[in-house]
XYZ file of C-alpha atoms in Angstrom:
613
model
C -0.001 -0.002 0.000
C 1.422 3.360 -1.116
C 1.560 6.070 1.507
C -0.201 9.191 0.186
C 0.727 12.213 2.326
C -1.897 14.416 0.657
C -4.712 11.910 1.346
C -3.696 11.737 4.995
C -3.465 15.514 5.193
C -6.884 15.882 3.552
C -8.354 13.389 6.024
C -6.938 15.380 8.949
C -8.272 18.557 7.356
C -11.812 17.142 7.222
C -11.549 16.070 10.856
C -10.368 19.540 11.881
C -13.185 21.118 9.862
C -15.811 19.122 11.738
C -14.555 20.554 15.041
C -13.653 24.111 14.016
C -15.614 27.032 15.425
C -14.193 29.443 12.852
C -12.649 29.003 9.402
C -9.404 30.732 10.377
C -8.683 27.788 12.695
C -8.146 25.592 9.617
C -5.263 27.702 8.266
C -2.427 25.508 9.516
C -4.146 22.324 8.299
C -4.697 23.887 4.850
C -1.468 25.799 4.232
C 1.083 23.176 5.373
C -0.003 20.310 3.024
C -0.386 22.711 0.098
C 3.172 23.989 0.687
C 4.341 20.331 0.796
C 3.144 19.927 -2.793
C 6.007 19.861 -5.321
C 6.654 23.248 -6.875
C 4.530 25.334 -4.410
C 6.520 28.039 -2.610
C 3.944 30.309 -0.992
C 0.248 30.259 -0.037
C -1.706 33.507 0.415
C -5.291 33.561 1.601
C -7.624 36.567 1.519
C -11.110 37.226 2.961
C -13.501 39.765 1.413
C -16.891 41.151 2.313
C -19.756 41.878 -0.085
C -18.586 45.464 -0.705
C -15.143 44.390 -1.972
C -13.431 45.320 1.258
C -10.400 43.241 2.171
C -10.836 42.037 5.725
C -8.005 39.590 6.242
C -4.863 38.316 4.524
C -2.537 35.474 5.564
C 0.684 34.455 3.835
C 2.973 31.506 4.589
C 6.143 30.452 2.775
C 7.598 26.970 2.357
C 10.075 26.168 5.107
C 8.576 28.731 7.482
C 6.353 28.179 10.499
C 5.479 31.836 10.995
C 2.687 33.242 8.820
C 2.258 36.902 7.999
C -1.262 37.957 9.043
C -2.829 41.258 7.994
C -6.181 42.331 9.464
C -7.536 45.315 7.570
C -10.594 47.097 6.221
C -9.107 48.149 2.868
C -11.689 49.107 0.257
C -10.701 47.719 -3.168
C -13.466 48.248 -5.745
C -11.192 46.828 -8.454
C -11.418 43.409 -6.828
C -15.014 43.163 -8.056
C -13.704 41.444 -11.203
C -12.501 38.550 -9.045
C -15.722 38.022 -7.066
C -17.013 34.499 -7.787
C -20.579 33.507 -8.532
C -21.982 30.246 -7.296
C -19.077 27.877 -7.970
C -15.346 28.247 -7.153
C -13.229 29.738 -9.948
C -9.675 28.463 -10.612
C -7.204 30.620 -12.578
C -3.606 30.264 -13.759
C -1.783 33.598 -14.006
C 1.673 35.093 -14.204
C 2.840 37.123 -11.213
C 3.962 39.928 -13.494
C 0.363 40.447 -14.662
C -1.135 40.918 -11.163
C -2.315 44.468 -10.474
C -2.088 45.769 -6.931
C -5.594 47.316 -7.107
C -7.076 43.898 -7.786
C -4.562 41.535 -6.172
C -3.454 42.754 -2.719
C -1.695 39.405 -2.227
C 0.626 40.206 -5.175
C 3.199 41.764 -2.812
C 3.722 38.346 -1.211
C 3.440 36.312 -4.394
C 6.122 38.355 -6.163
C 8.654 37.449 -3.481
C 8.353 33.727 -4.253
C 10.438 32.039 -6.951
C 8.826 30.740 -10.126
C 6.691 33.591 -11.361
C 3.379 31.636 -11.758
C 0.187 31.677 -9.676
C -2.641 29.197 -9.298
C -5.642 30.888 -7.646
C -9.082 29.769 -6.516
C -11.790 32.278 -5.542
C -14.897 30.925 -3.802
C -17.992 32.236 -2.097
C -18.432 31.614 1.613
C -21.939 33.053 1.982
C -24.102 35.904 0.711
C -22.035 38.420 2.659
C -18.530 37.528 1.543
C -16.035 35.519 -0.438
C -12.423 34.339 -0.172
C -9.411 33.353 -2.264
C -6.412 31.065 -2.002
C -3.442 31.855 -4.237
C -0.354 29.599 -4.631
C 3.001 30.791 -5.981
C 4.477 27.901 -8.046
C 7.542 27.245 -10.188
C 8.023 25.299 -13.391
C 8.450 21.980 -11.562
C 4.870 21.997 -10.314
C 2.291 19.614 -11.736
C -0.375 22.276 -12.312
C -3.191 19.741 -12.683
C -2.285 18.189 -9.327
C -1.933 21.623 -7.731
C -5.367 22.679 -8.993
C -6.909 19.420 -7.765
C -5.462 19.805 -4.273
C -6.399 23.476 -4.167
C -10.060 22.779 -5.071
C -10.207 19.928 -2.562
C -8.921 22.238 0.172
C -11.459 24.865 -0.865
C -14.245 22.258 -0.656
C -13.244 21.585 2.954
C -13.131 25.305 3.792
C -16.576 25.933 2.261
C -18.042 22.895 4.023
C -16.488 24.020 7.300
C -17.907 27.530 6.923
C -21.333 26.157 5.994
C -21.269 23.877 9.041
C -20.284 26.755 11.319
C -23.143 28.865 9.955
C -25.564 25.984 10.353
C -24.504 25.334 13.936
C -24.759 29.059 14.596
C -28.273 29.127 13.165
C -29.243 26.113 15.274
C -27.790 27.697 18.394
C -29.548 30.954 17.610
C -32.774 29.114 16.895
C -32.468 27.368 20.258
C -31.832 30.687 21.968
C -34.745 32.249 20.084
C -37.041 29.377 21.077
C -35.978 29.746 24.710
C -36.581 33.482 24.552
C -40.002 32.982 22.964
C -40.932 30.435 25.628
C -39.805 32.766 28.401
C -41.623 35.645 26.727
C -44.841 33.628 26.636
C -44.535 32.738 30.320
C -43.827 36.332 31.300
C -46.581 37.836 29.192
C -49.173 35.219 30.103
C -48.527 35.694 33.833
C -50.468 38.967 33.888
C -54.018 39.800 32.845
C -53.525 43.518 33.250
C -53.315 45.159 29.812
C -50.699 47.804 30.599
C -48.591 45.419 32.662
C -48.632 42.904 29.800
C -47.501 45.589 27.352
C -44.682 46.684 29.639
C -43.547 43.074 29.928
C -43.449 42.819 26.122
C -41.076 45.783 25.960
C -38.856 44.606 28.815
C -38.477 41.047 27.520
C -37.170 42.219 24.146
C -34.374 44.459 25.456
C -31.468 43.777 25.151
C -31.958 40.195 23.930
C -33.714 41.202 20.707
C -32.990 44.913 20.271
C -31.449 47.925 21.963
C -34.807 49.623 22.394
C -38.494 48.803 22.130
C -41.746 50.751 21.856
C -45.256 49.328 22.225
C -48.402 51.077 20.997
C -52.068 50.119 21.039
C -54.228 50.795 18.013
C -56.978 53.314 18.776
C -59.540 55.008 16.551
C -57.851 58.359 17.062
C -54.388 56.942 16.339
C -51.608 54.900 17.990
C -51.616 55.103 21.798
C -48.191 54.890 23.441
C -48.065 52.372 26.274
C -44.497 51.330 27.042
C -40.857 51.878 26.065
C -37.503 50.596 27.240
C -33.871 50.996 26.179
C -30.536 49.676 27.354
C -29.419 53.282 28.025
C -31.411 55.364 30.512
C -30.959 58.641 28.615
C -32.045 57.063 25.339
C -35.025 55.474 27.072
C -36.299 58.920 28.031
C -35.925 60.100 24.456
C -37.636 56.921 23.252
C -40.573 57.493 25.605
C -40.912 61.093 24.403
C -40.897 59.933 20.773
C -43.442 57.234 21.530
C -45.836 59.777 23.030
C -45.494 62.831 20.832
C -43.454 62.314 17.649
C -45.632 62.943 14.538
C -43.255 61.044 12.217
C -43.533 57.913 14.358
C -47.301 58.286 14.754
C -47.713 58.510 10.978
C -45.422 55.505 10.445
C -47.326 53.343 12.929
C -50.680 54.382 11.478
C -49.480 53.221 8.046
C -47.709 50.097 9.226
C -50.391 48.867 11.578
C -52.142 47.018 8.768
C -48.978 45.417 7.337
C -48.952 41.645 7.310
C -45.309 41.346 8.328
C -42.391 43.147 9.904
C -40.747 45.987 7.988
C -37.158 47.173 8.484
C -36.186 50.811 7.999
C -32.700 52.312 7.812
C -30.712 55.075 6.154
C -32.773 57.533 4.138
C -36.001 55.826 5.215
C -35.412 57.265 8.708
C -34.907 60.858 7.558
C -36.980 63.194 9.688
C -37.512 60.545 12.324
C -36.412 60.578 15.977
C -34.112 57.674 15.065
C -32.142 59.443 12.321
C -28.381 59.660 12.859
C -27.706 63.341 13.740
C -24.272 63.089 12.096
C -25.554 61.624 8.851
C -26.103 65.019 7.164
C -22.552 66.230 7.788
C -20.481 63.075 7.858
C -18.943 61.624 4.694
C -18.354 58.123 5.858
C -16.255 55.902 3.629
C -16.999 52.303 2.874
C -14.216 51.374 5.248
C -15.891 53.378 8.015
C -19.144 51.540 7.446
C -17.316 48.244 7.442
C -15.570 49.091 10.674
C -18.986 49.617 12.193
C -20.121 46.253 10.887
C -17.039 44.658 12.394
C -18.011 45.896 15.850
C -15.946 49.078 15.900
C -17.400 52.552 16.514
C -20.923 53.752 15.848
C -23.537 51.499 14.242
C -26.208 53.052 12.026
C -29.682 52.829 13.534
C -32.136 50.303 12.108
C -35.812 50.241 13.067
C -38.323 47.425 12.649
C -42.089 47.672 13.066
C -44.186 44.540 13.665
C -47.994 44.534 13.808
C -49.565 42.980 16.885
C -52.263 40.887 15.258
C -54.570 38.474 17.060
C -57.823 36.805 16.043
C -58.016 38.677 12.776
C -57.528 42.201 14.066
C -54.604 44.530 14.667
C -54.205 45.444 18.332
C -51.177 47.689 17.929
C -47.512 47.627 16.986
C -44.176 46.819 18.540
C -41.232 48.891 17.306
C -37.656 47.715 17.829
C -34.632 50.020 17.604
C -31.269 48.425 16.756
C -27.804 49.919 17.090
C -25.828 46.781 16.328
C -24.293 45.004 13.299
C -26.750 43.680 10.744
C -25.518 40.174 11.438
C -27.026 40.429 14.925
C -30.469 41.520 13.764
C -33.329 39.075 14.358
C -35.023 37.689 11.279
C -38.592 38.439 10.271
C -39.833 34.963 11.247
C -38.626 35.395 14.829
C -40.119 38.893 15.112
C -43.391 37.650 13.655
C -43.535 34.848 16.228
C -42.710 37.216 19.093
C -45.314 39.727 17.877
C -47.942 36.977 17.582
C -47.323 35.794 21.137
C -47.375 39.340 22.428
C -50.595 40.053 20.528
C -52.306 36.981 21.982
C -51.232 37.931 25.507
C -52.465 41.484 24.976
C -55.713 40.254 23.455
C -56.296 37.939 26.411
C -55.681 40.837 28.776
C -58.079 43.053 26.821
C -60.745 40.341 26.781
C -60.251 39.781 30.488
C -60.665 43.508 31.110
C -63.860 43.581 29.051
C -65.146 40.534 30.853
C -64.250 41.996 34.213
C -66.139 45.195 33.398
C -69.149 43.235 32.142
C -69.179 40.919 35.166
C -68.886 43.755 37.658
C -71.650 45.613 35.835
C -73.896 42.543 35.929
C -73.011 41.954 39.568
C -74.032 45.521 40.397
C -77.396 44.986 38.702
C -77.982 41.881 40.795
C -77.554 43.947 43.967
C -79.545 46.966 45.145
C -78.198 50.270 43.840
C -78.670 51.711 47.328
C -80.033 50.742 50.701
C -82.961 52.523 52.329
C -82.096 55.722 54.177
C -83.777 56.116 57.556
C -82.994 58.112 60.680
C -83.626 55.026 62.806
C -81.237 52.612 61.177
C -77.602 52.797 60.121
C -77.431 50.390 57.178
C -74.451 49.389 55.093
C -73.278 46.499 52.920
C -70.089 45.188 51.382
C -69.475 42.844 48.457
C -66.070 41.408 47.531
C -65.606 39.278 44.395
C -63.483 36.266 45.267
C -63.145 34.389 41.961
C -60.039 35.445 39.992
C -61.748 34.254 36.781
C -64.534 36.704 37.534
C -67.568 34.522 36.892
C -70.705 36.146 38.255
C -71.242 35.054 41.830
C -74.510 34.004 43.433
C -74.402 36.105 46.614
C -77.124 38.722 47.072
C -78.591 41.011 49.720
C -81.292 43.660 50.089
C -83.131 45.773 52.634
C -86.864 46.395 52.363
C -89.032 48.943 54.203
C -92.343 47.263 55.030
C -95.828 48.765 55.333
C -95.926 48.291 59.120
C -92.796 50.423 59.652
C -90.484 47.454 60.107
C -87.484 46.773 57.950
C -86.626 43.390 56.436
C -83.003 42.470 55.751
C -82.332 39.567 53.422
C -79.155 37.885 52.305
C -78.608 34.719 50.295
C -76.187 32.594 48.327
C -76.876 30.590 45.165
C -74.752 27.469 44.726
C -72.081 27.927 42.070
C -71.182 30.746 39.699
C -71.863 31.852 36.166
C -74.900 32.748 34.090
C -77.284 30.220 35.683
C -76.297 31.308 39.175
C -76.821 34.942 38.141
C -80.309 34.138 36.811
C -81.319 32.431 40.077
C -79.804 35.300 42.066
C -81.997 37.796 40.248
C -85.061 35.585 40.671
C -84.453 35.045 44.390
C -83.754 38.662 45.327
C -86.593 40.176 43.358
C -89.098 37.509 44.492
C -88.256 38.015 48.161
C -88.157 41.797 47.822
C -91.570 41.950 46.138
C -93.208 39.665 48.694
C -91.670 41.447 51.692
C -92.615 44.888 50.359
C -96.208 43.693 50.129
C -96.153 42.739 53.814
C -95.797 38.979 53.382
C -94.172 37.400 56.434
C -90.665 36.044 56.023
C -91.581 32.332 56.359
C -94.268 32.560 53.701
C -91.947 34.546 51.395
C -89.252 31.847 51.638
C -91.809 29.070 51.026
C -93.144 30.803 47.924
C -89.589 31.311 46.637
C -88.908 27.615 47.195
C -92.061 26.729 45.255
C -90.999 29.041 42.391
C -87.577 27.392 42.211
C -89.139 23.939 42.080
C -91.559 25.004 39.361
C -88.681 26.443 37.325
C -86.832 23.118 37.759
C -83.779 24.996 38.949
C -80.717 22.747 38.993
C -79.082 24.696 41.825
C -80.040 25.201 45.415
C -79.621 28.353 47.438
C -79.528 29.505 51.042
C -81.117 32.643 52.440
C -82.028 34.341 55.684
C -84.571 37.092 56.291
C -84.286 39.232 59.433
C -87.278 41.450 60.193
C -86.586 44.378 62.550
C -89.640 45.911 64.244
C -89.182 48.885 66.641
C -91.028 48.802 69.953
C -92.366 51.625 72.023
C -89.790 51.006 74.770
C -86.921 51.792 72.372
C -85.967 48.162 71.732
C -86.347 46.207 68.498
C -87.978 42.847 67.917
C -85.684 40.734 65.745
C -87.493 37.982 63.876
C -85.175 35.670 61.926
C -86.233 33.082 59.344
C -83.501 31.023 57.689
C -83.270 28.554 54.823
C -79.985 26.782 55.547
C -77.977 30.008 55.697
C -75.137 30.806 58.145
C -76.700 32.337 61.276
C -76.374 36.128 61.699
C -74.387 37.634 64.560
C -75.393 40.384 66.969
C -72.795 42.783 68.311
C -74.206 44.138 71.585
C -73.534 47.627 72.823
C -71.351 46.225 75.610
C -69.077 44.450 73.083
C -70.385 40.909 73.467
C -71.188 38.896 70.349
C -73.961 36.323 70.092
C -75.247 34.070 67.352
C -78.858 34.313 66.194
C -80.341 30.816 66.320
C -81.922 29.797 63.025
C -82.542 26.698 60.927
C -84.510 25.600 57.908
C -83.977 23.563 54.748
C -82.142 24.802 51.679
C -84.285 26.427 48.999
C -84.970 24.537 45.770
C -84.446 21.018 47.161
C -87.912 19.729 48.205
C -91.496 20.710 47.470
C -93.843 22.268 50.064
C -91.285 23.312 52.669
C -92.326 25.628 55.502
C -90.058 27.983 57.392
C -90.373 29.184 60.983
C -89.100 32.392 62.562
C -87.201 32.827 65.804
C -87.405 35.987 67.837
C -84.891 37.984 69.840
C -84.548 41.663 70.647
C -82.024 44.416 70.074
C -81.319 47.274 72.435
C -79.456 50.561 72.260
C -76.458 50.467 69.902
C -76.838 46.770 69.068
C -75.695 45.798 65.570
C -76.960 42.922 63.425
C -74.495 41.400 60.969
C -75.659 39.130 58.124
C -73.119 37.478 55.807
C -72.557 34.713 53.277
C -70.274 31.729 53.821
C -67.490 33.358 51.793
C -66.706 35.287 54.995
C -66.613 32.374 57.414
C -64.970 29.886 55.038
C -61.965 32.056 54.213
C -59.081 29.866 55.312
C -55.498 30.705 56.193
C -52.476 28.598 55.248
C -52.603 26.627 58.511
C -56.167 25.508 57.837
C -57.928 27.814 60.299
C -61.215 29.256 59.073
C -62.105 32.909 59.546
C -65.241 31.671 61.296
C -63.149 30.827 64.379
C -61.859 34.388 64.754
C -64.968 36.208 63.519
C -66.581 36.841 66.943
C -63.388 38.404 68.318
C -62.870 40.487 65.173
C -66.472 41.698 65.339
C -66.250 42.496 69.058
C -63.206 44.646 68.351
C -65.395 46.816 66.103
C -67.657 47.836 69.013
C -68.836 51.428 68.626
C -68.148 51.557 64.860
C -70.763 52.566 62.329
C -72.281 50.019 59.930
C -70.078 50.995 56.965
C -66.866 50.539 58.922
C -67.977 47.164 60.277
C -68.955 45.843 56.816
C -65.795 47.029 55.051
C -63.461 46.030 57.886
C -64.757 42.458 58.151
C -64.600 41.968 54.372
C -61.064 43.378 54.243
C -59.900 41.250 57.158
C -61.322 38.076 55.607
C -59.525 38.737 52.329
C -56.253 39.359 54.145
C -56.790 36.232 56.260
C -57.563 34.042 53.250
C -54.837 31.849 51.773
C -57.307 29.553 50.021
C -60.926 29.802 48.971
C -62.319 31.947 46.198
C -65.925 32.480 47.230
C -67.507 35.917 47.122
C -68.069 37.729 50.395
C -71.325 39.606 51.048
C -72.126 41.440 54.286
C -75.212 43.382 55.352
C -74.960 45.350 58.599
C -77.747 47.156 60.502
C -77.144 49.237 63.640
C -80.141 50.470 65.644
C -79.952 54.241 66.055
C -83.565 54.949 67.093
C -82.429 55.937 70.618
C -83.667 58.580 73.032
C -81.941 61.954 72.529
C -79.981 61.648 75.783
C -78.505 58.262 74.836
C -75.026 58.938 73.417
C -73.200 56.364 71.280
C -69.895 54.932 72.367
C -66.955 56.318 70.367
C -65.187 53.727 68.168
C -62.196 52.208 69.940
C -59.728 51.430 67.123
C -57.288 49.997 69.639
C -59.643 47.070 70.155
C -59.765 46.446 66.388
C -55.948 46.456 66.103
C -55.619 44.125 69.089
C -58.042 41.639 67.509
C -55.874 41.440 64.389
C -52.858 40.196 66.313
């Protein structure tokens, strides 16, 4: 078997190419075996960019281990005649015919003996090309030299292609990770403005140097958020986002575009992103190339992507880049990021609309106001507990009756949503109508139960009606009729708290159910508190229910008016709650029909603070 040094060298070259992270790392493995070829005295390699700017030159002579390396940004328009097309181009030339304006490597080739040159120019990618030139003498087998030269070029091109491919895969992986993180960040908030701010923050500096987000409005783009890697430029970016007419006109035009557009150079004239030195500077090609290489100032590039979701444009996201073009994201990535941002924004907008609609519906299911009377201090509180904002089934009302008494009612329909809302409306209005007509509480509850059974309601509900009738001696007869509802509490004037005994079957379960009332009395400054189970079933992390601390919390509110008691208990239950999402409804009535010389106790807020500990 004949030992073939070139075959072995070529094999090692392919192995090195598979591991190389940059083409320059192959130089030793390429130059040495070419110089070992008979008749080859010098190898000179050059690297060019797409504007015929020489970036790099490397020369090595036979018998030497020390290459001459020249890193430059020399503009050579004459070299355009050498730029290859799709396939490598091999030429045989005489050194004497090489012009310095086309062949910068001629200065090294002339120093070699022989006077002939074999050259191969080849394209690396769309942005640049390269050349390998060999100085040879008359003893060289030119066919063999050309063959080895083209084989070496094949390895270099394959190496460069592999490096680009691995770079694209790495970038794609990084882009996918960024998109996944962006989705998590944006989907973690249902607040519209917070979502938009997250969109801007996620993109900088990973995607761009600056970002602007606008919502599409009838009157024009509405600025929402901006961020930039530099604080001073962020302020300028925010000002442009709010007030700049050029940007507003651009976004109004671009909002309907299907894809991202990139703007640079003259397209930014008159914009807040235009380079202030562009009108006076006369930058050379070498200056521009130095910028591309990472040196000095980079020209500003702007991209605008529409935020489109479910067939409509919600706004735009504008990215500002001050970096080499090679580090710009591609349109596919920006389109994916904009789509995810648009969906997150759309979800937040839909949530906001739903929240407004639900709260509006909830308000219509509750009385717009409670009766105003100089004998009773009435107040209520309602706290929505479901983060998804389905309509709850809690309700309350207060009704002035023909005999001068007042009826307080509170109830809770099982479940949430449209069906619960329908039953809530039916229950409250049925009870209110009957009680206003003077129907006693037990009969009113029985008739409501019969109506629910006739309607074949699939949900049950609880309710309690407390009728308060003043007596001539200044006390109040409290008559309570309950249908499976949590018993009300009475806060006495002396600070003690007692439970109002009540019973009765749930409404909507059985036919022909009757309900009985229990009587107690209230005296000066006593307060009746009715509530739904969302208050008592609020549970802290340790498993304790608010029900266990409710009497002490209520006692600490001795001397407070009805509004303070209702709001304080609701607020305390929400703060206490670690789990549970039920709505909380409270209805509070304090008896104020007292003789003129009977003064009320002043609220003692120290007691309230002590109860919270």
